[in-house]
Coordinates of C-alpha atoms and ligand atoms in Angstrom, one line a residue:
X1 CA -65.2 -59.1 21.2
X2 CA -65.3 -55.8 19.8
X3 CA -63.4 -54.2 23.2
X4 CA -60.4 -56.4 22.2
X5 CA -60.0 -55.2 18.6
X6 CA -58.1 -51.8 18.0
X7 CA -58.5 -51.4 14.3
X8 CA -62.6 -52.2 14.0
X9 CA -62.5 -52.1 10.6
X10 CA -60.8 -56.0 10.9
X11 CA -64.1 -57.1 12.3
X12 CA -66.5 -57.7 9.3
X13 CA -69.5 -59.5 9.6
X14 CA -70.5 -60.6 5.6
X15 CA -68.5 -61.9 2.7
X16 CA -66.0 -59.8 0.7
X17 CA -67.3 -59.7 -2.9
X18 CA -65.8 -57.1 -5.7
X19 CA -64.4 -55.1 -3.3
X20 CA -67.5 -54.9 -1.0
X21 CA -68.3 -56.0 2.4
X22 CA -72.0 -57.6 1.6
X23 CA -74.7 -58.8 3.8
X24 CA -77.9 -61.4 3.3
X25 CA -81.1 -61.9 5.9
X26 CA -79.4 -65.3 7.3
X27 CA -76.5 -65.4 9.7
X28 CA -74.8 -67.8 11.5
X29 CA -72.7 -68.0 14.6
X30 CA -69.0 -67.6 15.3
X31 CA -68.3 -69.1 18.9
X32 CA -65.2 -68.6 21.4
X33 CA -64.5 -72.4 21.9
X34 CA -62.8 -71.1 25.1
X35 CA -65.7 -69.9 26.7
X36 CA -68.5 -71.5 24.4
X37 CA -70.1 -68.5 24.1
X38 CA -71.0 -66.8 20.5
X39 CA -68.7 -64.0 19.8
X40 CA -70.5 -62.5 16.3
X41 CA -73.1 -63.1 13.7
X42 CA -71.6 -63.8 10.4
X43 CA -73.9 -63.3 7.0
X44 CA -74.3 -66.4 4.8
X45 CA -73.5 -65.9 1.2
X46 CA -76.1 -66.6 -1.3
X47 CA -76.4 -67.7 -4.5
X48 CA -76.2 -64.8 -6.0
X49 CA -73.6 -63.6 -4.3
X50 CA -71.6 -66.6 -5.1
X51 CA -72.2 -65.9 -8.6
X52 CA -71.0 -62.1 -8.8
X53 CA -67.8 -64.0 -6.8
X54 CA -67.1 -65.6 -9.9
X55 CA -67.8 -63.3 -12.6
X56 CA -66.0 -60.6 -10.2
X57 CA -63.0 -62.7 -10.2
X58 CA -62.9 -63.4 -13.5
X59 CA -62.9 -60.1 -14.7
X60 CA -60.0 -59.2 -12.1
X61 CA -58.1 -61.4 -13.4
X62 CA -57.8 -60.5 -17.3
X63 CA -56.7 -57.0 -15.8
X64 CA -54.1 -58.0 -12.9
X65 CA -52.9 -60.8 -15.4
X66 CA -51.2 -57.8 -17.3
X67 CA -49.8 -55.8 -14.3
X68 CA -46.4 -55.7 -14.1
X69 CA -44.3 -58.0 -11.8
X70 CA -42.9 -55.2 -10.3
X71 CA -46.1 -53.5 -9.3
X72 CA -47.3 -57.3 -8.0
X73 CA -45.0 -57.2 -6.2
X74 CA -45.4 -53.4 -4.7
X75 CA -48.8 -54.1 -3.8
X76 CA -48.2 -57.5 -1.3
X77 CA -45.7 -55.6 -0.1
X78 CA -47.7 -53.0 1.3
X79 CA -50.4 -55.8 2.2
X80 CA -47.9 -57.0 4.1
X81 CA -47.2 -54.3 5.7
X82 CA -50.5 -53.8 6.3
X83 CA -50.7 -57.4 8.1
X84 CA -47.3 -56.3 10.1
X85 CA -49.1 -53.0 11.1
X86 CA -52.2 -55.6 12.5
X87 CA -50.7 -58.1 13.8
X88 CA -51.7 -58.1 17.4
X89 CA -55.7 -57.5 16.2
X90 CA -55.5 -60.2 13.9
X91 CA -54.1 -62.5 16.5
X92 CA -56.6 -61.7 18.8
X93 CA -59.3 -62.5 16.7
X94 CA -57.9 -65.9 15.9
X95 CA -57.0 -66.9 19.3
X96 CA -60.9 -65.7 19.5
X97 CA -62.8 -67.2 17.2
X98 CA -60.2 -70.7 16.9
X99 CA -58.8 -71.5 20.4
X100 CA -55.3 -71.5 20.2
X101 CA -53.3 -69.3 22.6
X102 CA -52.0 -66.1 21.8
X103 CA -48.8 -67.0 21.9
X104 CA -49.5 -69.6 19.0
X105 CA -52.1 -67.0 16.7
X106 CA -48.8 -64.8 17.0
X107 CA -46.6 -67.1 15.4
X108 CA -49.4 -68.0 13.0
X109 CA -49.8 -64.6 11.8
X110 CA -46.0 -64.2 11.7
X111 CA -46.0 -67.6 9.4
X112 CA -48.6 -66.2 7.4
X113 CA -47.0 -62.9 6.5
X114 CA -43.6 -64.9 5.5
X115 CA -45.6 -65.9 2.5
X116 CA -46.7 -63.1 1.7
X117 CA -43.3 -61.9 1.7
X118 CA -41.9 -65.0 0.0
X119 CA -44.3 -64.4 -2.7
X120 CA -44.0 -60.6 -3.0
X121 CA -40.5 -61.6 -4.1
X122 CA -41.3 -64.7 -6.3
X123 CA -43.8 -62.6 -8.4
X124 CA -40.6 -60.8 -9.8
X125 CA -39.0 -64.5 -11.1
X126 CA -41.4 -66.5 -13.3
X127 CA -39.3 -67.5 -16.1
X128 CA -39.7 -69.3 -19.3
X129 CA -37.0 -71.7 -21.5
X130 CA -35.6 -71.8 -25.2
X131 CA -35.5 -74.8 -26.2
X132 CA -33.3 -76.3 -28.9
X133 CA -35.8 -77.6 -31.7
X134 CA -35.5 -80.0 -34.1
X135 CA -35.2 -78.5 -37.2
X136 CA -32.8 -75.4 -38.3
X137 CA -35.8 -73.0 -39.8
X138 CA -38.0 -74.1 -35.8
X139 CA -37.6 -71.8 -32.4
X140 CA -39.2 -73.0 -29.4
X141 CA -39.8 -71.2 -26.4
X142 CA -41.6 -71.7 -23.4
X143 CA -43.6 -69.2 -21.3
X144 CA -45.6 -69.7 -17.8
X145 CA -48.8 -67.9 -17.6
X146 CA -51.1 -67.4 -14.8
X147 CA -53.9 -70.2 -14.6
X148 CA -56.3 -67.9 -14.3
X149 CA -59.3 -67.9 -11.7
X150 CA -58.7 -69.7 -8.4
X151 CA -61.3 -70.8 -6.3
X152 CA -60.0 -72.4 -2.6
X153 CA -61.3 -73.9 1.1
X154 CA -59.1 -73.7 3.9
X155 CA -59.3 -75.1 7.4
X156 CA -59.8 -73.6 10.7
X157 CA -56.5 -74.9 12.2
X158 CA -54.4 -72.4 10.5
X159 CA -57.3 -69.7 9.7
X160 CA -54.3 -67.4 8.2
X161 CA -51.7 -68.8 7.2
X162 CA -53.3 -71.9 5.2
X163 CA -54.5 -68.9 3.2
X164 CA -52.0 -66.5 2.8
X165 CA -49.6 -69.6 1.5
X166 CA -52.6 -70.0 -1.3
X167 CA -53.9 -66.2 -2.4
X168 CA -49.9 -64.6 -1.8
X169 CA -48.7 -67.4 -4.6
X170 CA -52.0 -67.0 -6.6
X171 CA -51.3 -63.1 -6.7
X172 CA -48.0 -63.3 -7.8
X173 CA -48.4 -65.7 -10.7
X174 CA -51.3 -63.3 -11.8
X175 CA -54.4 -65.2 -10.5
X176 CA -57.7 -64.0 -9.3
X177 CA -58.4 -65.4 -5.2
X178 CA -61.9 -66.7 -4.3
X179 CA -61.3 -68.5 -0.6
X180 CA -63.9 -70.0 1.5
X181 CA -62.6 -70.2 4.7
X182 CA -63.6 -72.4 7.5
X183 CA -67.4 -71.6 9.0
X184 CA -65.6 -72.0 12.3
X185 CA -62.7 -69.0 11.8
X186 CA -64.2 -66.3 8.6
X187 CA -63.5 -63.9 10.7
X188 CA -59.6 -64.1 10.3
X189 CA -60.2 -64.3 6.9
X190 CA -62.3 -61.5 6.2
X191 CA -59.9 -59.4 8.2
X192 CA -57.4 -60.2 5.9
X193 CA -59.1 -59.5 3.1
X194 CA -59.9 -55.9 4.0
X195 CA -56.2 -55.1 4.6
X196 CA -55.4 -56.6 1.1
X197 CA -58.1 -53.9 -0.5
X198 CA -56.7 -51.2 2.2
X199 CA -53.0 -52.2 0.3
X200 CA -54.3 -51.6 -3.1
X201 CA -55.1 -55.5 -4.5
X202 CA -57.9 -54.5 -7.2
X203 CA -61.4 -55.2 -6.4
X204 CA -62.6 -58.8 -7.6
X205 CA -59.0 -60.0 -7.2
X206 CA -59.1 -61.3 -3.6
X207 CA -63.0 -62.8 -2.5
X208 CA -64.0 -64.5 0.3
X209 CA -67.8 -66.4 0.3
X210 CA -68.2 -67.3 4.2
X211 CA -71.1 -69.6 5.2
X212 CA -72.0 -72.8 6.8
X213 CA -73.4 -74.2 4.1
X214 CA -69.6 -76.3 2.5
X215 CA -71.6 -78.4 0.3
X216 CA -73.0 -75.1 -1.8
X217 CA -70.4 -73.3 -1.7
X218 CA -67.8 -76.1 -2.2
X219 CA -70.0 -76.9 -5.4
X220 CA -69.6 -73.7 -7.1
X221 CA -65.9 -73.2 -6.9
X222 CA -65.9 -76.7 -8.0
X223 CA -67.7 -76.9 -11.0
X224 CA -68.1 -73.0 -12.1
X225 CA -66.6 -73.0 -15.5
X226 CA -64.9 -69.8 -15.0
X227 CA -62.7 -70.8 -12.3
X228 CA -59.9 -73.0 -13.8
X229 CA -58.1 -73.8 -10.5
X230 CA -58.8 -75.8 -7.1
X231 CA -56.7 -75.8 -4.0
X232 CA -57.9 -77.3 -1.2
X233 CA -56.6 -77.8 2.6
X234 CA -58.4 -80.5 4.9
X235 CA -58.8 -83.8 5.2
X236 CA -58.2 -86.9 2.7
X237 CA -62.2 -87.7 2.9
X238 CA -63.3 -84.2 1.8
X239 CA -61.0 -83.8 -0.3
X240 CA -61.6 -86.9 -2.6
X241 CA -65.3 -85.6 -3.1
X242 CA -63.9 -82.0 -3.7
X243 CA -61.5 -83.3 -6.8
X244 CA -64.3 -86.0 -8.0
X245 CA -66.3 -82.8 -8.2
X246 CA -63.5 -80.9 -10.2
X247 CA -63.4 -83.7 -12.9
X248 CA -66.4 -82.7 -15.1
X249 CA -64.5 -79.3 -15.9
X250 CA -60.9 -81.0 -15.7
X251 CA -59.9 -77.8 -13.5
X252 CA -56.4 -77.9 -11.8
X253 CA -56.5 -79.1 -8.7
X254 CA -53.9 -79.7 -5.7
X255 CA -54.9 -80.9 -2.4
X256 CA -53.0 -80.5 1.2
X257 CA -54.8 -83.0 3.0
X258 CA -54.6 -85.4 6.0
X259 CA -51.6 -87.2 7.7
X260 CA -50.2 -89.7 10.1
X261 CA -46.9 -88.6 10.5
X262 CA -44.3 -90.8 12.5
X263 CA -41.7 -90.0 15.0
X264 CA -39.0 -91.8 15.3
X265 CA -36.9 -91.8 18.2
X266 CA -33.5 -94.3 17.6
X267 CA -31.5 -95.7 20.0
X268 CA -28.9 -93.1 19.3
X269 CA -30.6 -89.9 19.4
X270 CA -29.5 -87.1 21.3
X271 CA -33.1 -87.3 23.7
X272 CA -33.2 -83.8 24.4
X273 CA -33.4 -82.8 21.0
X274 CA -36.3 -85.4 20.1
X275 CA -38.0 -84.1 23.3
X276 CA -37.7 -80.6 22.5
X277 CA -38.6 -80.9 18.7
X278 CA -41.6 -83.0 19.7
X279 CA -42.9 -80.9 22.5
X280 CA -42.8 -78.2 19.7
X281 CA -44.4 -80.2 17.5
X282 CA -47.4 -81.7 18.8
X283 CA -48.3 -79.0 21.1
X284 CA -48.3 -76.2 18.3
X285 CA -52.3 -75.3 18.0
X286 CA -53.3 -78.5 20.7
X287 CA -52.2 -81.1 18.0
X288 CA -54.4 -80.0 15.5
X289 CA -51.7 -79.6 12.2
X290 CA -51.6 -81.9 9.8
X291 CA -47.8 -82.5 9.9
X292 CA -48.3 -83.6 14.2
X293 CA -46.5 -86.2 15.1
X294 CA -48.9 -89.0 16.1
X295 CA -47.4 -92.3 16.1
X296 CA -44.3 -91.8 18.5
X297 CA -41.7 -95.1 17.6
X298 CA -39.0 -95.2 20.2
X299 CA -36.2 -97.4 20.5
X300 CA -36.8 -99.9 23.6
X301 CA -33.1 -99.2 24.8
X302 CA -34.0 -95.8 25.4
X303 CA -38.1 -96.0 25.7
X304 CA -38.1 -95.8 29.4
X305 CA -36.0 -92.7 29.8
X306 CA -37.7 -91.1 26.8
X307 CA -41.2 -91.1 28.2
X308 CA -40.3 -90.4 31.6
X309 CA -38.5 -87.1 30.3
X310 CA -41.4 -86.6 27.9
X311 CA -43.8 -86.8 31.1
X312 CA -42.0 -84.4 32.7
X313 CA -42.2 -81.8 29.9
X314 CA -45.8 -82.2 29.6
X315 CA -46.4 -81.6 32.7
X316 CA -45.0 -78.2 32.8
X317 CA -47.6 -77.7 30.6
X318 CA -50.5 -74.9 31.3
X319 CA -53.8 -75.6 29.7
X320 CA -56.7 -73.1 29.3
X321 CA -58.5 -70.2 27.6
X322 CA -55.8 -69.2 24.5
X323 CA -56.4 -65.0 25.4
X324 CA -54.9 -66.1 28.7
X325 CA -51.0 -65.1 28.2
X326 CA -49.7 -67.4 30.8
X327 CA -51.4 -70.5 29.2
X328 CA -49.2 -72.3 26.5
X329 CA -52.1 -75.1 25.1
X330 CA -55.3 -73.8 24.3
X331 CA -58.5 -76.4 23.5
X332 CA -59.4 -77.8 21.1
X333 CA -62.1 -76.1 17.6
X334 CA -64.9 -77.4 19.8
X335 CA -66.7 -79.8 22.4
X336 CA -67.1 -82.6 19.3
X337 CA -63.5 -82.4 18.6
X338 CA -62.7 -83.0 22.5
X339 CA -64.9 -86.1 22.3
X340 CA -63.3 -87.4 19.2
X341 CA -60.0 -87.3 21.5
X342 CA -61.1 -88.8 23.8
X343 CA -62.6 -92.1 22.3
X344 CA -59.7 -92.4 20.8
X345 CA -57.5 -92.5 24.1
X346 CA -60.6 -94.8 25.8
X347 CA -59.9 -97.4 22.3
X348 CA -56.2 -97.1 23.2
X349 CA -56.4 -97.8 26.8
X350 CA -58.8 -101.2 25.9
X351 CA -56.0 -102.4 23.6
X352 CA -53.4 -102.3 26.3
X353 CA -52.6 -98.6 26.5
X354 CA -51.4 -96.9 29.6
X355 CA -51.8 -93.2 30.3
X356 CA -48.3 -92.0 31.9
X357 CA -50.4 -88.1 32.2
X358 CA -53.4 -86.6 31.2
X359 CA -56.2 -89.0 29.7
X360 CA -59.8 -88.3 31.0
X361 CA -62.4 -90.7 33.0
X362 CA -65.3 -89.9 31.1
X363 CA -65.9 -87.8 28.0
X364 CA -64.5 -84.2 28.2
X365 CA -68.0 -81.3 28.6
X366 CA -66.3 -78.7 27.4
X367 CA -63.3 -78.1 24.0
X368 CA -60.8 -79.0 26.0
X369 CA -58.9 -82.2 26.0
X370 CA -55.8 -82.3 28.6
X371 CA -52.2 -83.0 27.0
X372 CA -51.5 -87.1 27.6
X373 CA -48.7 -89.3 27.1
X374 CA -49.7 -92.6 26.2
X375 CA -47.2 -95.7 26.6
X376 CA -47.4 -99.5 25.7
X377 CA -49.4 -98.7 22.4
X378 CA -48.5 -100.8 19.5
X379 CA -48.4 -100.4 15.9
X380 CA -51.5 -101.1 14.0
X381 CA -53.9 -100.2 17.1
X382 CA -57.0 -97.9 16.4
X383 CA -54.8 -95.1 17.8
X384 CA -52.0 -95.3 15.5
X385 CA -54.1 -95.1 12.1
X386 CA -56.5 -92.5 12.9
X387 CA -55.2 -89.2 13.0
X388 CA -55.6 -88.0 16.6
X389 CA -55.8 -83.9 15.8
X390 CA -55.2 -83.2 19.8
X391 CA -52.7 -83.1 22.1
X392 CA -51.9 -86.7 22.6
X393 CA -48.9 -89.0 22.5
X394 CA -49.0 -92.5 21.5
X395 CA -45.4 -93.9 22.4
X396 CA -44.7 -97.6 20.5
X397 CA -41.5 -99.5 21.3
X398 CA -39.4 -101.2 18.4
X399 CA -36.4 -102.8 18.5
X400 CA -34.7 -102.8 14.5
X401 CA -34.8 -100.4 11.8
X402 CA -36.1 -102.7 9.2
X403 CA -39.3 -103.3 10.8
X404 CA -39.9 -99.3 12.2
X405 CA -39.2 -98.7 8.6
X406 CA -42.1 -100.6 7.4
X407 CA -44.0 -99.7 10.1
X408 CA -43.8 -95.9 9.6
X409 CA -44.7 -96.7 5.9
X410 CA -47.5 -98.5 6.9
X411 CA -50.4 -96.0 6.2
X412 CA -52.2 -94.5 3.1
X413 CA -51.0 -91.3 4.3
X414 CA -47.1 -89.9 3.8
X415 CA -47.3 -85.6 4.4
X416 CA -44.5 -85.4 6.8
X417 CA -42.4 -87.7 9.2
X418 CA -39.4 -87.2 11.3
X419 CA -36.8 -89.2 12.9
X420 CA -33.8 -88.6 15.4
X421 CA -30.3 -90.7 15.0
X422 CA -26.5 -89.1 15.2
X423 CA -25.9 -91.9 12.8
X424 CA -25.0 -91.5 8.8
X425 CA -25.8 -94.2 7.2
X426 CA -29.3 -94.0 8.5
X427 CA -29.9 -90.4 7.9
X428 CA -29.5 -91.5 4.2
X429 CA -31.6 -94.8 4.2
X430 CA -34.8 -93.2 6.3
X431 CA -34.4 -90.2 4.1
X432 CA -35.2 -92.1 1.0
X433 CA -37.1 -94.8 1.9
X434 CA -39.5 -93.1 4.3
X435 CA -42.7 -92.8 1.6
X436 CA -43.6 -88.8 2.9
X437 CA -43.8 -85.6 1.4
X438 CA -41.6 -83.7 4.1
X439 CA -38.8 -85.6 6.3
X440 CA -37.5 -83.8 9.3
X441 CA -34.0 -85.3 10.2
X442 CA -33.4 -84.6 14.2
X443 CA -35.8 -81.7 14.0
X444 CA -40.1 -81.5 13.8
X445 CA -40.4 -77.8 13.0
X446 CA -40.3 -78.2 9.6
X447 CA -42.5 -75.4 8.2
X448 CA -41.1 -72.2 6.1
X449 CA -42.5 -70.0 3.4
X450 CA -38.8 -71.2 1.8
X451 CA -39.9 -75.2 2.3
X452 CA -42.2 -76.8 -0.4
X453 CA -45.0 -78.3 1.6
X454 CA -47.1 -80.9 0.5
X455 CA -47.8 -84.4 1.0
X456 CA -47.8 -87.5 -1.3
X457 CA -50.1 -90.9 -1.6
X458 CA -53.3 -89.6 0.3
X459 CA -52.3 -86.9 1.2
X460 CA -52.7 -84.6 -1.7
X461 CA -50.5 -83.4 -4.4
X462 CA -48.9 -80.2 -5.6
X463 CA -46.6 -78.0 -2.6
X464 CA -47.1 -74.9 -1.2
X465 CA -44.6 -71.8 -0.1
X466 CA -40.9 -71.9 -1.6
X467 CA -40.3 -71.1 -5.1
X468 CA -42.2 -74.6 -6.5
X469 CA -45.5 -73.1 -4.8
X470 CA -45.6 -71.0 -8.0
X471 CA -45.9 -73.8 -10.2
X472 CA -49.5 -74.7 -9.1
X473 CA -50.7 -71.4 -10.1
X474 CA -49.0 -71.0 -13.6
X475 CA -49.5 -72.9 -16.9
X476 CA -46.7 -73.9 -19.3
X477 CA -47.4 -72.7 -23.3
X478 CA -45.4 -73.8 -25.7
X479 CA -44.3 -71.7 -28.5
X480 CA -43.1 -73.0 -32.4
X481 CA -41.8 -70.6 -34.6
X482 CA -41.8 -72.3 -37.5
X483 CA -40.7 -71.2 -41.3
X484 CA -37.3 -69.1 -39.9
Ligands
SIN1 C1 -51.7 -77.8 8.4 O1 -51.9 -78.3 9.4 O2 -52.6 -78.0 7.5 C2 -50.6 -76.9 8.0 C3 -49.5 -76.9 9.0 C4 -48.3 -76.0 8.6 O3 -48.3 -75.3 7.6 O4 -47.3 -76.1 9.3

């Protein structure tokens, strides 16, 4: 991979600890899901090193808690920068080391800067209150302080921008950063990581502890009593055990975690714009976001026009190795992932599902999974309540808004949904009575550093970018003057 990569010193091969590249004797592989071939050797953090993590971060922290805003804000600037300078490097090696196609690792690095950005600007606006208090000799007044250490995991869908939306707000609210990313993508994350110490971020602030090993690692930025915060990006399973493991040190915790988002297509809708938000949508990393579209409701008035137009989209579709420009849908993280796919599409088809395009005959050999559209599915089969994390579209048919309504509701999940009508009175009603963290309204690209994003029910609490992704990261103290 090497030959690809301008800027070598993006290509680190250990975990980033104090401000120090750092090796052990055991390694494990990072693989081109492309190609299935191993790109690099990555070291395993140990114990120990886990350890100086902490304490590191810790002691960051009392210092950077007292640097001004101003020069907060200074420093992610030049990281930024510094990112900017990068970006075609750094989108390489993601499109490398996770699949997606270049294209797609370019607008994730583009995403991933605009929080750093976003928060390089937030950093100079943390306020407090006066309150009025309840007697004439009180005062009260309220200040936010940082939180202190934060310890996070992040997926390998978005291997840089699900942690620049964490460490860029952590930084500004005058945290310390101690991320494990993904075993599948640590090498976008180290990369990042050495550009923050190139842009000046102190040593300790910013650590990253790679290995393969979740359940140790996951343990110690659980239950360390040094680290007072947890943030944590994946699914709703994981991320149960992570904040039942959290509870013995009551630390903060806020979870991003799975969904089962609806589309809904009325009988009103301008098509085109459905079609074209959707195609955006789903087919952003191969379906594997959080926030894809995966149970698509369409009115039956317009369900046969809808899916033959959808069809056609699809099929302009070019599917293949990510580094290949002309290709616009990569594969999927790896050959398992495929497999998952596709016995979900074989459940669908034996409950009555037809496959309109794509679809396989027997399980896929290889990461990829073609893009398939997926008519006569209906609410409540196996498809519809897993979440599919590939490039499938399960289109049901309903025919009132009352029962799409419940239908869309119909899940433990609610992180985003989105539905398409010209009509008023139904913008307002789906607005506030869909049970979701995020609602697009005749759009699916929803995601901003200027949006709050986060889910509700299962998945996860606490939102991310815009100026409430501060709030995670900051305590409220209360102050009473008294005898005045
Ligand atoms: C995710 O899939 O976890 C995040 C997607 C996004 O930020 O748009």
């Amino acid at each position: 991979m090497r030959s690809l990569i301008k800027n070598q010193a993006l290509i680190q091969q250990g975990s980033f600890i104090n401000g120090q590249f750092v090796s052990t004797n055991y390694h494990f592989e990072v693989t081109n899901p492309a190609k299935n071939v191993t790109l690099i050797q990555v070291a395993e953090v140990d114990a120990k090193q886990l350890n100086q993590a902490v304490e590191s971060s810790s002691l960051a922290q009392k210092s950077w808690q007292n640097v001004p805003a101003q020069e907060k804000a200074r420093i992610l600037r030049r990281w930024l920068t510094l990112l900017e300078e990068n970006h075609d490097d750094l989108a390489t090696i993601m499109s490398l080391e996770q699949g997606k196609t270049l294209a797609d690792a370019k607008a994730e690095i583009a995403y991933g800067n605009s929080f750093v950005e976003w928060f390089s600007e937030e950093a100079k606006r943390i306020y407090g209150d006066t309150v009025s208090a309840p007697a004439a000799d009180k005062r009260i007044t309220v200040i936010k302080q940082p939180v202190g250490v934060v310890g996070a995991i992040t997926p390998w869908n978005f291997p840089n921008a699900m942690i620049t939306r964490k460490a860029a707000a952590a930084f500004a609210a005058g945290c310390s950063f101690i991320v494990k990313p993904a075993a599948e993508t640590p090498l976008s994350a180290l990369a990042i990581a050495y550009l923050a110490q190139q842009a000046g971020l102190p040593d300790g602030l910013f650590n990253v502890v790679v290995g393969e090993n979740a359940q140790v690692i996951g343990e110690v930025l659980t239950t360390h009593p040094l680290i007072n915060k947890f943030t944590f990006t994946g699914s709703t399973r994981v991320g149960k055990l992570l904040t039942a493991q959290c509870a013995n040190t009551v630390k903060r915790v806020s979870m991003e975690l799975g969904g089962n988002a609806p589309f809904i297509v009325f009988d009103d809708a301008d098509l085109e714009v459905a079609i074209n938000a959707l195609m955006a949508n789903k087919f952003r990393n191969c379906g594997q976001t959080c926030i894809s579209a995966n149970r698509i409701y369409v009115h039956e008035s317009v369900y046969q026009q809808f899916s033959q137009m959808l069809v056609e989209r699809v099929s302009e579709l070019k599917q293949g190795d990510g580094l290949e420009p002309t290709n616009n849908i990569g594969c999927l993280i790896h050959h398992q992932a495929a497999k998952h796919v596709h016995q979900l599409v074989a459940g669908a088809i034996e409950q009555g599902a037809k496959v309109q395009i794509g679809g396989l005959p027997t399980a896929p050999e290889n990461a990829f999974y073609p893009p398939t559209v997926l008519t006569n599915v209906s609410h409540g089969d196996a498809i519809t309540q897993a979440e599919i994390f590939g490039p499938v579209l399960a289109l049901i048919a309903f025919d009132d808004d009352d029962t799409v309504l419940a239908q869309a509701n119909d899940t433990d999940y609610g992180l985003a949904c989105y539905f398409f009508t010209q009509q008023l009175k139904r913008v307002n009603r789906f607005s506030e009575q869909l049970d979701y963290g995020m609602v697009g309204i005749n759009d699916a690209v929803i995601s901003n550093a200027a949006a709050p994003f986060g889910g509700v029910k299962q998945s996860g609490y606490g939102r991310e970018g815009s100026k409430y992704g501060l709030d995670d990261f900051l305590d409220v103290k209360y102050l009473c003057h008294g005898a005045l």
